Amino acid sequence: MKIIIGGAGAVGTHLSKLLSKDHQDCVLIDENAERLAGLEGKYDIMTLHGSPTSIQALKNAGVEHADLFVGVTPDESQNFHACTIAHALGAKKTVARIDNYEYLSESLKPFFEKMGVNSLIYPEVLAAIDITNGLKQSWVRQRWDVHGGALVMLGIKLRDTCEILNQPLRLLCGPDDPYHVVAIKRSDETLIPGGNDELHVNDIAYFMTTREYIPYIRKISGKEHYADVKNVIIMGGGKTAVRVALTAPDYMNLKIIESDEQRCEQLNELLNDVDTMVIHGDGRDLGLLQEEGIQNTQAFVALTGNTETNILACLTAKRLGVRKTVAMVENLDYVEMAESLDIGTIINKKTLAAGHIYQMMLDADVSNVRSLMMVDSDVAEFVAAEGSKVTKRAVKDLGLPFGVTIGGLVRRNQGILVNGNTLIEAGDSVMVFCHEQNLKKLEKYFK
């Protein structure tokens, strides 16, 4: 598959990294030669110095043979322009990164299709969805609802209060048990576990379950003493904070602390219809945090543009007694450090955006791909095609690659946990967990 990426910023570079693992024919274009320097040696891609809106540059990149063109420069207009030109020159599919939420309206899709733009991606919206889902439970590091909650994935940090430590998973996750452990993060090691693996203190365990068993998962993981999230303080009033405020459940009380006075005025206008308080000040100011009721706050979310500031602010909030902290970590080099400091939920917009784009390159019917950044793994929602390999044998006899597990499926809107004897049917939406390099290998089972 041939993919051309316009823009060697955070999203474009991370997407190139994902594609290089699959050995795709990938060309990365950027006007800034410094951004491209060294990437060919680091990843298995080709770089091209030029503008993504240059007809000659696109022709030099082989756009007439491109299966996918991705416009992910920081300039929304340039991305639209590049996609339109790429489509006219022969690219089969195009994706544009945008900054305007209005464009995501389903009614505008035909309009953009006529322009030659097949799909739009707004990283801040993807980040806000992750944050909002995570805030629904103070005891969960990451939550992912599939098909409106027919299946739920919960990422949980295990403490010594957990009831299921140090026991083989085959004794805990049998065919009749209401959950599966589908991935484990242990220090710097990632496990897609088998029956002989065990859960240990300080592991981050990813559970697949159904909505009605969430309270049971909370009990066995020893999290019943965690208070539910009602009061939330957000530091930083950027676009992600706005989307969180607009999509948070009504029962949550949100306060946004923003250091720029002019931005505070804009926030008051943008959030006029929701019950969110905007405060002008520095979210690292201990006096301000105490004045705004940090002692009665269940969640602190740091969303400034500075990774170090976000990490330090979350550490401060934890020291002041806040159970759940969320940090926007734009620099991937800081992710491991943030985890070692026990920050809590870590959000990275570029991995979310790149994963969303990545699913468009898969030949099988894949409606959702998520990168579990903390465990170097992916979870993908594959739809089983009629007559596909995955429908012909029980799961235990499919010969799935090492490091792959099926956590559950949705059949006629009902969530079903999968075991070795499960027979997958055509039309089932199947949740597959695997190490990053295995996702492409799974296509042949589902198409």
Short mmCIF file of N, CA and C in Angstrom, two decimals, residues 164-263:
data_model
loop_
_atom_site.label_atom_id
_atom_site.label_comp_id
_atom_site.label_asym_id
_atom_site.label_seq_id
_atom_site.Cartn_x
_atom_site.Cartn_y
_atom_site.Cartn_z
N ILE A 164 -7.06 -10.47 43.22
CA ILE A 164 -6.73 -11.52 42.24
C ILE A 164 -5.25 -11.52 41.86
N LEU A 165 -4.40 -11.09 42.80
CA LEU A 165 -2.97 -11.08 42.55
C LEU A 165 -2.37 -12.47 42.70
N ASN A 166 -1.27 -12.70 41.97
CA ASN A 166 -0.41 -13.88 42.16
C ASN A 166 -1.16 -15.20 41.98
N GLN A 167 -2.10 -15.23 41.06
CA GLN A 167 -2.81 -16.46 40.72
C GLN A 167 -2.81 -16.62 39.20
N PRO A 168 -2.59 -17.83 38.68
CA PRO A 168 -2.62 -18.02 37.22
C PRO A 168 -3.96 -17.56 36.63
N LEU A 169 -3.89 -16.84 35.53
CA LEU A 169 -5.12 -16.31 34.93
C LEU A 169 -6.08 -17.41 34.49
N ARG A 170 -5.56 -18.61 34.22
CA ARG A 170 -6.46 -19.69 33.81
C ARG A 170 -7.44 -20.05 34.93
N LEU A 171 -7.05 -19.74 36.18
CA LEU A 171 -7.95 -20.02 37.30
C LEU A 171 -8.91 -18.86 37.56
N LEU A 172 -8.63 -17.70 36.95
CA LEU A 172 -9.43 -16.50 37.20
C LEU A 172 -10.36 -16.14 36.05
N CYS A 173 -9.92 -16.44 34.84
CA CYS A 173 -10.66 -15.98 33.64
C CYS A 173 -11.14 -17.19 32.84
N GLY A 174 -11.93 -18.03 33.45
CA GLY A 174 -12.48 -19.19 32.75
C GLY A 174 -13.63 -18.81 31.85
N PRO A 175 -14.19 -19.79 31.14
CA PRO A 175 -15.29 -19.52 30.19
C PRO A 175 -16.50 -18.85 30.82
N ASP A 176 -16.73 -19.12 32.11
CA ASP A 176 -17.93 -18.57 32.75
C ASP A 176 -17.66 -17.31 33.57
N ASP A 177 -16.42 -16.83 33.57
CA ASP A 177 -16.10 -15.63 34.35
C ASP A 177 -16.43 -14.37 33.56
N PRO A 178 -16.83 -13.30 34.25
CA PRO A 178 -17.35 -12.12 33.56
C PRO A 178 -16.30 -11.11 33.11
N TYR A 179 -15.05 -11.55 32.97
CA TYR A 179 -14.01 -10.63 32.48
C TYR A 179 -12.86 -11.43 31.90
N HIS A 180 -12.07 -10.78 31.05
CA HIS A 180 -10.81 -11.31 30.57
C HIS A 180 -9.73 -10.26 30.81
N VAL A 181 -8.55 -10.69 31.19
CA VAL A 181 -7.40 -9.78 31.25
C VAL A 181 -6.69 -9.90 29.90
N VAL A 182 -6.70 -8.81 29.14
CA VAL A 182 -6.24 -8.88 27.74
C VAL A 182 -4.86 -8.28 27.52
N ALA A 183 -4.37 -7.49 28.48
CA ALA A 183 -3.02 -6.93 28.37
C ALA A 183 -2.54 -6.54 29.76
N ILE A 184 -1.22 -6.61 29.95
CA ILE A 184 -0.62 -6.26 31.24
C ILE A 184 0.62 -5.42 30.97
N LYS A 185 0.73 -4.29 31.66
CA LYS A 185 1.96 -3.49 31.65
C LYS A 185 2.68 -3.72 32.97
N ARG A 186 3.91 -4.21 32.91
CA ARG A 186 4.70 -4.48 34.11
C ARG A 186 6.07 -3.84 33.94
N SER A 187 6.32 -2.75 34.68
CA SER A 187 7.54 -1.96 34.50
C SER A 187 7.63 -1.55 33.04
N ASP A 188 8.70 -1.94 32.33
CA ASP A 188 8.81 -1.58 30.92
C ASP A 188 8.47 -2.74 30.00
N GLU A 189 7.82 -3.76 30.55
CA GLU A 189 7.46 -4.96 29.77
C GLU A 189 5.97 -4.98 29.48
N THR A 190 5.63 -5.43 28.27
CA THR A 190 4.24 -5.57 27.87
C THR A 190 3.91 -7.04 27.67
N LEU A 191 2.81 -7.47 28.27
CA LEU A 191 2.37 -8.86 28.12
C LEU A 191 0.99 -8.91 27.49
N ILE A 192 0.82 -9.74 26.47
CA ILE A 192 -0.51 -10.18 26.04
C ILE A 192 -0.62 -11.55 26.71
N PRO A 193 -1.31 -11.63 27.84
CA PRO A 193 -1.13 -12.77 28.75
C PRO A 193 -1.76 -14.07 28.28
N GLY A 194 -1.16 -15.17 28.74
CA GLY A 194 -1.71 -16.50 28.58
C GLY A 194 -2.20 -17.02 29.92
N GLY A 195 -2.66 -18.25 29.94
CA GLY A 195 -3.27 -18.81 31.14
C GLY A 195 -2.34 -18.96 32.32
N ASN A 196 -1.03 -19.04 32.08
CA ASN A 196 -0.08 -19.23 33.18
C ASN A 196 0.44 -17.92 33.76
N ASP A 197 0.12 -16.81 33.11
CA ASP A 197 0.58 -15.51 33.61
C ASP A 197 -0.23 -15.10 34.83
N GLU A 198 0.39 -14.26 35.68
CA GLU A 198 -0.26 -13.78 36.90
C GLU A 198 -0.26 -12.26 36.93
N LEU A 199 -1.13 -11.71 37.76
CA LEU A 199 -1.15 -10.27 38.02
C LEU A 199 -0.35 -9.97 39.27
N HIS A 200 0.46 -8.91 39.22
CA HIS A 200 1.29 -8.52 40.36
C HIS A 200 0.97 -7.09 40.79
N VAL A 201 1.37 -6.76 42.01
CA VAL A 201 1.21 -5.40 42.51
C VAL A 201 1.92 -4.42 41.58
N ASN A 202 1.27 -3.29 41.29
CA ASN A 202 1.76 -2.20 40.44
C ASN A 202 1.66 -2.50 38.95
N ASP A 203 1.12 -3.66 38.57
CA ASP A 203 0.78 -3.88 37.16
C ASP A 203 -0.34 -2.93 36.75
N ILE A 204 -0.35 -2.54 35.47
CA ILE A 204 -1.56 -1.96 34.89
C ILE A 204 -2.20 -3.07 34.09
N ALA A 205 -3.38 -3.51 34.52
CA ALA A 205 -4.08 -4.61 33.88
C ALA A 205 -5.25 -4.06 33.07
N TYR A 206 -5.42 -4.60 31.87
CA TYR A 206 -6.53 -4.20 31.00
C TYR A 206 -7.57 -5.31 31.00
N PHE A 207 -8.75 -4.98 31.52
CA PHE A 207 -9.85 -5.93 31.63
C PHE A 207 -10.86 -5.68 30.52
N MET A 208 -11.33 -6.75 29.87
CA MET A 208 -12.47 -6.66 28.97
C MET A 208 -13.66 -7.27 29.68
N THR A 209 -14.76 -6.53 29.74
CA THR A 209 -15.94 -7.00 30.44
C THR A 209 -17.17 -6.39 29.79
N THR A 210 -18.33 -6.63 30.40
CA THR A 210 -19.56 -5.99 29.96
C THR A 210 -19.99 -5.00 31.03
N ARG A 211 -20.85 -4.05 30.65
CA ARG A 211 -21.16 -2.93 31.52
C ARG A 211 -21.67 -3.36 32.90
N GLU A 212 -22.52 -4.41 32.93
CA GLU A 212 -23.12 -4.80 34.21
C GLU A 212 -22.12 -5.34 35.22
N TYR A 213 -20.93 -5.74 34.72
CA TYR A 213 -19.93 -6.31 35.63
C TYR A 213 -18.86 -5.31 36.05
N ILE A 214 -19.00 -4.03 35.67
CA ILE A 214 -18.02 -3.02 36.09
C ILE A 214 -17.91 -2.95 37.61
N PRO A 215 -19.02 -2.95 38.36
CA PRO A 215 -18.88 -2.95 39.83
C PRO A 215 -18.12 -4.16 40.36
N TYR A 216 -18.28 -5.31 39.70
CA TYR A 216 -17.56 -6.51 40.12
C TYR A 216 -16.05 -6.34 39.89
N ILE A 217 -15.68 -5.78 38.74
CA ILE A 217 -14.26 -5.53 38.45
C ILE A 217 -13.69 -4.55 39.48
N ARG A 218 -14.49 -3.56 39.83
CA ARG A 218 -14.04 -2.59 40.84
C ARG A 218 -13.76 -3.29 42.16
N LYS A 219 -14.62 -4.23 42.54
CA LYS A 219 -14.46 -4.94 43.81
C LYS A 219 -13.20 -5.80 43.80
N ILE A 220 -13.04 -6.65 42.78
CA ILE A 220 -11.91 -7.60 42.79
C ILE A 220 -10.58 -6.89 42.60
N SER A 221 -10.60 -5.70 41.99
CA SER A 221 -9.35 -4.96 41.82
C SER A 221 -9.05 -4.09 43.05
N GLY A 222 -9.93 -4.15 44.08
CA GLY A 222 -9.68 -3.45 45.33
C GLY A 222 -9.84 -1.96 45.26
N LYS A 223 -10.81 -1.48 44.47
CA LYS A 223 -10.96 -0.04 44.25
C LYS A 223 -12.26 0.52 44.82
N GLU A 224 -12.92 -0.23 45.68
CA GLU A 224 -14.23 0.23 46.17
C GLU A 224 -14.12 1.48 47.04
N HIS A 225 -12.94 1.73 47.60
CA HIS A 225 -12.79 2.89 48.48
C HIS A 225 -12.54 4.18 47.71
N TYR A 226 -12.38 4.09 46.38
CA TYR A 226 -12.16 5.30 45.59
C TYR A 226 -13.47 6.07 45.42
N ALA A 227 -13.44 7.36 45.69
CA ALA A 227 -14.65 8.18 45.53
C ALA A 227 -14.94 8.42 44.04
N ASP A 228 -16.21 8.41 43.67
CA ASP A 228 -16.59 8.70 42.30
C ASP A 228 -16.27 10.16 41.97
N VAL A 229 -15.98 10.42 40.70
CA VAL A 229 -15.59 11.76 40.28
C VAL A 229 -16.83 12.65 40.15
N LYS A 230 -16.82 13.72 40.92
CA LYS A 230 -17.89 14.73 40.83
C LYS A 230 -17.31 16.11 40.55
N ASN A 231 -16.23 16.45 41.28
CA ASN A 231 -15.59 17.76 41.10
C ASN A 231 -14.28 17.61 40.36
N VAL A 232 -14.12 18.40 39.29
CA VAL A 232 -12.95 18.29 38.42
C VAL A 232 -12.33 19.67 38.23
N ILE A 233 -11.00 19.74 38.37
CA ILE A 233 -10.27 20.96 38.04
C ILE A 233 -9.42 20.68 36.81
N ILE A 234 -9.54 21.55 35.80
CA ILE A 234 -8.75 21.44 34.56
C ILE A 234 -7.78 22.60 34.52
N MET A 235 -6.51 22.31 34.34
CA MET A 235 -5.50 23.36 34.18
C MET A 235 -5.19 23.51 32.69
N GLY A 236 -5.42 24.70 32.15
CA GLY A 236 -5.19 24.94 30.73
C GLY A 236 -6.50 24.97 29.97
N GLY A 237 -6.77 26.08 29.30
CA GLY A 237 -8.06 26.26 28.64
C GLY A 237 -7.99 26.18 27.13
N GLY A 238 -7.22 25.23 26.60
CA GLY A 238 -7.12 25.07 25.15
C GLY A 238 -8.32 24.35 24.56
N LYS A 239 -8.18 23.92 23.31
CA LYS A 239 -9.30 23.29 22.59
C LYS A 239 -9.73 21.98 23.24
N THR A 240 -8.77 21.22 23.73
CA THR A 240 -9.12 19.94 24.37
C THR A 240 -9.96 20.19 25.62
N ALA A 241 -9.58 21.20 26.41
CA ALA A 241 -10.35 21.52 27.61
C ALA A 241 -11.78 21.91 27.27
N VAL A 242 -11.94 22.68 26.19
CA VAL A 242 -13.28 23.08 25.75
C VAL A 242 -14.12 21.86 25.40
N ARG A 243 -13.54 20.92 24.66
CA ARG A 243 -14.29 19.72 24.25
C ARG A 243 -14.64 18.88 25.47
N VAL A 244 -13.74 18.80 26.45
CA VAL A 244 -14.04 18.05 27.68
C VAL A 244 -15.21 18.70 28.41
N ALA A 245 -15.17 20.03 28.54
CA ALA A 245 -16.24 20.73 29.24
C ALA A 245 -17.59 20.55 28.56
N LEU A 246 -17.58 20.50 27.23
CA LEU A 246 -18.84 20.38 26.48
C LEU A 246 -19.38 18.95 26.46
N THR A 247 -18.53 17.97 26.75
CA THR A 247 -18.98 16.57 26.66
C THR A 247 -19.02 15.86 28.00
N ALA A 248 -18.56 16.51 29.06
CA ALA A 248 -18.57 15.87 30.39
C ALA A 248 -20.00 15.63 30.86
N PRO A 249 -20.23 14.57 31.63
CA PRO A 249 -21.59 14.30 32.15
C PRO A 249 -22.09 15.46 33.00
N ASP A 250 -23.41 15.63 33.03
CA ASP A 250 -24.01 16.76 33.75
C ASP A 250 -23.72 16.76 35.25
N TYR A 251 -23.49 15.56 35.81
CA TYR A 251 -23.30 15.49 37.26
C TYR A 251 -21.91 15.97 37.70
N MET A 252 -21.01 16.21 36.75
CA MET A 252 -19.66 16.68 37.10
C MET A 252 -19.61 18.20 37.17
N ASN A 253 -18.95 18.72 38.19
CA ASN A 253 -18.72 20.16 38.33
C ASN A 253 -17.29 20.46 37.87
N LEU A 254 -17.18 21.24 36.79
CA LEU A 254 -15.87 21.52 36.21
C LEU A 254 -15.42 22.96 36.46
N LYS A 255 -14.12 23.10 36.79
CA LYS A 255 -13.49 24.41 36.87
C LYS A 255 -12.27 24.39 35.94
N ILE A 256 -12.14 25.41 35.12
CA ILE A 256 -10.98 25.52 34.23
C ILE A 256 -10.12 26.69 34.71
N ILE A 257 -8.85 26.42 35.00
CA ILE A 257 -7.90 27.46 35.40
C ILE A 257 -7.03 27.79 34.21
N GLU A 258 -7.07 29.03 33.76
CA GLU A 258 -6.34 29.48 32.57
C GLU A 258 -5.54 30.73 32.91
N SER A 259 -4.26 30.74 32.52
CA SER A 259 -3.36 31.84 32.89
C SER A 259 -3.51 33.07 32.01
N ASP A 260 -4.06 32.91 30.80
CA ASP A 260 -4.21 34.03 29.88
C ASP A 260 -5.59 34.68 30.04
N GLU A 261 -5.59 35.95 30.40
CA GLU A 261 -6.86 36.63 30.70
C GLU A 261 -7.76 36.71 29.48
N GLN A 262 -7.18 36.97 28.32
CA GLN A 262 -7.98 37.08 27.09
C GLN A 262 -8.62 35.73 26.75
N ARG A 263 -7.87 34.65 26.95
CA ARG A 263 -8.42 33.32 26.68
C ARG A 263 -9.56 33.01 27.65
#
